[in-house]
CSV table of C-alpha atoms in Angstrom, one decimal:
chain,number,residue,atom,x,y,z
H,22,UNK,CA,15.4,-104.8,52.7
H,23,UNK,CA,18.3,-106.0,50.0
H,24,UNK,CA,17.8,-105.9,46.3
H,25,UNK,CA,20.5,-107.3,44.0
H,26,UNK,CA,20.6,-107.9,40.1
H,27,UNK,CA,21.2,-111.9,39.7
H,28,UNK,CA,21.6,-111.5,35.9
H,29,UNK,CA,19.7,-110.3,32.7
H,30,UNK,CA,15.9,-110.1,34.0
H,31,UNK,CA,17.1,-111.9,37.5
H,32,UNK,CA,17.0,-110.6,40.8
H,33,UNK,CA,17.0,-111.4,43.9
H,34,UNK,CA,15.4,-109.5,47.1
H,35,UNK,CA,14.2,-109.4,50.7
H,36,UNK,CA,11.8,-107.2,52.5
H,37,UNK,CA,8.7,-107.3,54.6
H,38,UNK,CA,5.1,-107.6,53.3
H,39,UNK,CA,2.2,-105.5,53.0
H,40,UNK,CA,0.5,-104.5,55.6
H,41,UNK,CA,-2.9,-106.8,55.6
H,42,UNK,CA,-0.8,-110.4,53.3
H,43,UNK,CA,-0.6,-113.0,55.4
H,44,UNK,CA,3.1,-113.5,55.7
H,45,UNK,CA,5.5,-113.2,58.4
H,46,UNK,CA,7.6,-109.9,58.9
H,47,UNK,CA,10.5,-110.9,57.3
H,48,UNK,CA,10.1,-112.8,54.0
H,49,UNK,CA,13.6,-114.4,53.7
H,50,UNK,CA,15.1,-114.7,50.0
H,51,UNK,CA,12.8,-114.4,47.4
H,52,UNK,CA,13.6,-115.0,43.7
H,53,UNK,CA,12.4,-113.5,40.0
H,54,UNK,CA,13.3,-114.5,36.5
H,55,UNK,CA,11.1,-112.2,34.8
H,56,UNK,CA,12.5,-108.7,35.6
H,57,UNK,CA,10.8,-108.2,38.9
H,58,UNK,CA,6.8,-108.5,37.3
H,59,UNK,CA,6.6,-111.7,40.0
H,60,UNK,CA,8.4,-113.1,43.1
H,61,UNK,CA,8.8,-116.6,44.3
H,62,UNK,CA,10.1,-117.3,48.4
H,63,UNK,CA,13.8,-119.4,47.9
H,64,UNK,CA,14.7,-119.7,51.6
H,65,UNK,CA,14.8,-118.2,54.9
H,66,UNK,CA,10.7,-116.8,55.0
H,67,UNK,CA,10.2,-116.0,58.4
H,68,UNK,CA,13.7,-116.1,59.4
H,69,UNK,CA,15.8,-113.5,57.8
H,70,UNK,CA,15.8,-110.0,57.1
H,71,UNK,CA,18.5,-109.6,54.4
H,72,UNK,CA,19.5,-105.9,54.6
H,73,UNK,CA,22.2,-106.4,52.2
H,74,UNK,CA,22.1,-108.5,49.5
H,75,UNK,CA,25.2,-109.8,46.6
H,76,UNK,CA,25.4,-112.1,44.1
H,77,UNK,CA,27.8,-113.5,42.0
H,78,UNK,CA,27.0,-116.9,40.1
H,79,UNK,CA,25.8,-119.4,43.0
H,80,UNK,CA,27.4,-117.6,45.3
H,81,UNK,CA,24.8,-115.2,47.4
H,82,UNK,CA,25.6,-113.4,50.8
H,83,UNK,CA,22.6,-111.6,52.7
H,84,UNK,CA,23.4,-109.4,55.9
H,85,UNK,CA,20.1,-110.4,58.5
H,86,UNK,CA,19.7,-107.9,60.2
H,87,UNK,CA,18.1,-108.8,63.4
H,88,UNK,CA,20.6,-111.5,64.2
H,89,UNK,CA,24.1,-109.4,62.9
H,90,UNK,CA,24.7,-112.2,60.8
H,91,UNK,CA,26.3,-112.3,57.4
H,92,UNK,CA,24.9,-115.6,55.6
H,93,UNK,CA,26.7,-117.5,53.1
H,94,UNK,CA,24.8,-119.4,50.4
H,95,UNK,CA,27.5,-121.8,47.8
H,96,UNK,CA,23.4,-122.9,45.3
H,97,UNK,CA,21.8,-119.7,44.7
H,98,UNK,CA,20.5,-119.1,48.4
H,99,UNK,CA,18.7,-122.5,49.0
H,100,UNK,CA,20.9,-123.2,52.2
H,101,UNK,CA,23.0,-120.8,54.2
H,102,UNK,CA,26.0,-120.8,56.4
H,103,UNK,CA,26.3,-118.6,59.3
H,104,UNK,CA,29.9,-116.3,59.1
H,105,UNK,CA,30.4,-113.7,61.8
H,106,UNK,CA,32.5,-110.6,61.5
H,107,UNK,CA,33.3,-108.9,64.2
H,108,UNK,CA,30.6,-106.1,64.1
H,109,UNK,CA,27.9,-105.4,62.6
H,110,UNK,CA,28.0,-104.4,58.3
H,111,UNK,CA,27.3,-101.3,56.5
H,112,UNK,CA,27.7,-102.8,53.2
H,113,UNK,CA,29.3,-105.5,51.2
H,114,UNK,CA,31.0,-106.0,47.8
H,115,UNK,CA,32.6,-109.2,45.7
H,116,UNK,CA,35.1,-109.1,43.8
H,117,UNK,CA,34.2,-109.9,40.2
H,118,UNK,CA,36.4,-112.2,39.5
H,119,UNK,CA,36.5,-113.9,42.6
H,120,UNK,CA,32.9,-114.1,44.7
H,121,UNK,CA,35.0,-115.5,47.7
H,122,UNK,CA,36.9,-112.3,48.1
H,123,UNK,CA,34.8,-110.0,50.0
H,124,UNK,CA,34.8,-106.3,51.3
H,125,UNK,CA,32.7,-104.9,54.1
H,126,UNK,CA,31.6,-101.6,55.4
H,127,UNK,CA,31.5,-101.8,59.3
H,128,UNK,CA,31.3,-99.3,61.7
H,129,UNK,CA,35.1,-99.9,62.9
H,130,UNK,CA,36.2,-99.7,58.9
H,131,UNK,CA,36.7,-101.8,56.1
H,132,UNK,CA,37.8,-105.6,56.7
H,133,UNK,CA,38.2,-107.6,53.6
H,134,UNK,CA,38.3,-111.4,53.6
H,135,UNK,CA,39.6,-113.8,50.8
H,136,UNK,CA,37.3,-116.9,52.2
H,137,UNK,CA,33.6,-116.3,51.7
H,138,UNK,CA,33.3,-114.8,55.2
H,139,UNK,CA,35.0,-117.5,57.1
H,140,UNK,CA,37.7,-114.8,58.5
H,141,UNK,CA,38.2,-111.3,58.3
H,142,UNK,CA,41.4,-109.1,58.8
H,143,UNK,CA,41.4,-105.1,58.5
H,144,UNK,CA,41.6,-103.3,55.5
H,145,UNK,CA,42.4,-99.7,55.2
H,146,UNK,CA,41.8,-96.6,54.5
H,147,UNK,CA,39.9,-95.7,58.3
H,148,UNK,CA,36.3,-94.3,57.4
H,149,UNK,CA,33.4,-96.4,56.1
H,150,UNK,CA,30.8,-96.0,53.5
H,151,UNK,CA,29.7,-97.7,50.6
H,152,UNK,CA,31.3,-100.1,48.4
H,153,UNK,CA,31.0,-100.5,44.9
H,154,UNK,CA,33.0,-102.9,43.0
H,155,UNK,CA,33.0,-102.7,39.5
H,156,UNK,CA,36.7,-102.1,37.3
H,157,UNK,CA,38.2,-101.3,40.9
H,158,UNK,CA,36.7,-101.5,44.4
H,159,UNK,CA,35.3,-98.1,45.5
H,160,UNK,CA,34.4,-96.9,48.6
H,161,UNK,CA,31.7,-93.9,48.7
H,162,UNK,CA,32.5,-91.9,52.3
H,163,UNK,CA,29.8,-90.7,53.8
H,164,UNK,CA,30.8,-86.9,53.6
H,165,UNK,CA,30.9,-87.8,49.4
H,166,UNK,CA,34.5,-88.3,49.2
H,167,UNK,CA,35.3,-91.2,47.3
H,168,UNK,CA,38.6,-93.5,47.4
H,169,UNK,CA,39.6,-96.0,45.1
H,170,UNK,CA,41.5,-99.3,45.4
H,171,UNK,CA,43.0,-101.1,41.9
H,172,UNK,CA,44.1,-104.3,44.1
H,173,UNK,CA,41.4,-105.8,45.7
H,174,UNK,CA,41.6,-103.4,49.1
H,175,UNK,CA,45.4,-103.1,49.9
H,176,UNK,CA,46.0,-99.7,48.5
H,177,UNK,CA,43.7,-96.8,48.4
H,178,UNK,CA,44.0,-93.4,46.5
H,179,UNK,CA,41.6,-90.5,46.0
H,180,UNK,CA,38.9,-90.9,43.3
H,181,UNK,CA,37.2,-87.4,43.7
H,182,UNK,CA,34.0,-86.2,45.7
H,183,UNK,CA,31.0,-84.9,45.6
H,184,UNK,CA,28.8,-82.8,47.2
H,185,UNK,CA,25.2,-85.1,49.3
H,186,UNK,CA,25.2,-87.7,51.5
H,187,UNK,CA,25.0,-90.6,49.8
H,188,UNK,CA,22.3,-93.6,50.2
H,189,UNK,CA,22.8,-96.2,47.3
H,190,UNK,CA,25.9,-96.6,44.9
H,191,UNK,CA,26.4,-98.8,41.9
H,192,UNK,CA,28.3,-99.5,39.2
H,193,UNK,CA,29.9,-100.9,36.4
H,194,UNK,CA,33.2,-100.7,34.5
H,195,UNK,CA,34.1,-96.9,34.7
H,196,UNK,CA,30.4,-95.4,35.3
H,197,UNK,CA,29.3,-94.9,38.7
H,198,UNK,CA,25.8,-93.6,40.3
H,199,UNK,CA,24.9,-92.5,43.8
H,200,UNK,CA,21.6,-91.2,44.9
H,201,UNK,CA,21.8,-89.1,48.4
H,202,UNK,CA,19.8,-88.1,51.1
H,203,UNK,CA,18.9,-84.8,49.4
H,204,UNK,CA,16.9,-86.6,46.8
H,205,UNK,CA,19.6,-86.3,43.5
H,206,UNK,CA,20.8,-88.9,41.5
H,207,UNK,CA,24.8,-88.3,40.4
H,208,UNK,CA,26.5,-89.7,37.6
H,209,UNK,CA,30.0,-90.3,36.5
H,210,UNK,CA,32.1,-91.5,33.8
H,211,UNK,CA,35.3,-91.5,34.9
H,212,UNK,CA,35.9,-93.3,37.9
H,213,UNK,CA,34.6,-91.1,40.3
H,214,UNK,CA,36.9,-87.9,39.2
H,215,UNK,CA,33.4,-85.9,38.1
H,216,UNK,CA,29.8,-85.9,38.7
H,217,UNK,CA,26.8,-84.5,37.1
H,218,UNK,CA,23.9,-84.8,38.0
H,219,UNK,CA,21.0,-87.3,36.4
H,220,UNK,CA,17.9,-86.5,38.5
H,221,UNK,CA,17.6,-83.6,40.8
């Protein structure tokens, strides 16, 4: 399942239904303009399980899960093209000011491509995580150490850490949040160098 913020009140999601709605398993794109209250099907219903999900303008990329596929959409996620990294992805972030520069999370590492997905080429540092790209591209490590790269994934330095495994990151300008497998919610200020905690 993928959830990402579209714009003020917008959002866009995949997922499965309830148990009992007749639907099929994977419910493809769906769309809402009123802050999440209702959903309306865009594209791919039956086809897609989007486990990761970004937006940026028109541009929308959704990671199906059952078929590896990253899926490249240039109108808001009416129609999709296939692009195929090398293995399978962890996570994804754009590049704010560009939403055909893209970082993934794969098993192997970071690769980093400059073409909406056509081609990929590696991108240090080794490790993989989560990515969060807000007023620098971050990457949340999995043992809560968190790196920090000012030019769009060439150059890496140490941000600071934390203690959890972490699950979901976002952020935005110099304030980032992680929830981890331990059930807390951490918050920080200044780009990564401390934590506290919002909800334990």
């Amino acid at each position: 399942m993928g959830l990402t913020i579209a714009g003020p009140d917008r959002f866009l999601a995949s997922g499965h239904p309830e148990v009992g709605e007749r639907l099929p398993p994977s419910l493809g794109l769906l769309r809402s303009s009123d802050g999440g209250q209702s959903w309306q099907p865009v594209s791919l219903l039956g086809r897609a399980d989007l486990h990761v999900l970004r937006a940026s303008g028109r541009h929308v990329y959704g990671y199906d899960a059952g078929s590896e596929t990253l899926l490249a959409s240039t109108d808001g996620g009416r129609t999709w093209s296939a692009r195929r990294p090398s293995t399978a992805l962890i996570d994804l972030a754009l590049d704010p000011r560009n939403a055909e520069h893209l970082v993934a999370a794969t098993p192997e590492g970071l690769l980093r491509s400059r073409d909406a997905g056509r081609t990929w080429r590696p991108a240090g540092p080794s490790g993989t995580g989560l990515l969060v790209w807000s007023d620098a591209l971050y990457l949340v490590g999995s043992d809560g150490v968190v790196v920090r790269s000012r030019d769009g994934g060439r150059n890496w330095e140490g941000a600071g850490a934390f203690e959890g495994r972490p699950v979901a990151a976002s952020g935005h300008g110099t304030e980032l949040v992680v929830a981890t497998e331990q059930g807390r919610v951490l918050h920080s200020v200044d780009r990564a160098r401390t934590w506290r905690p919002r909800l334990d």
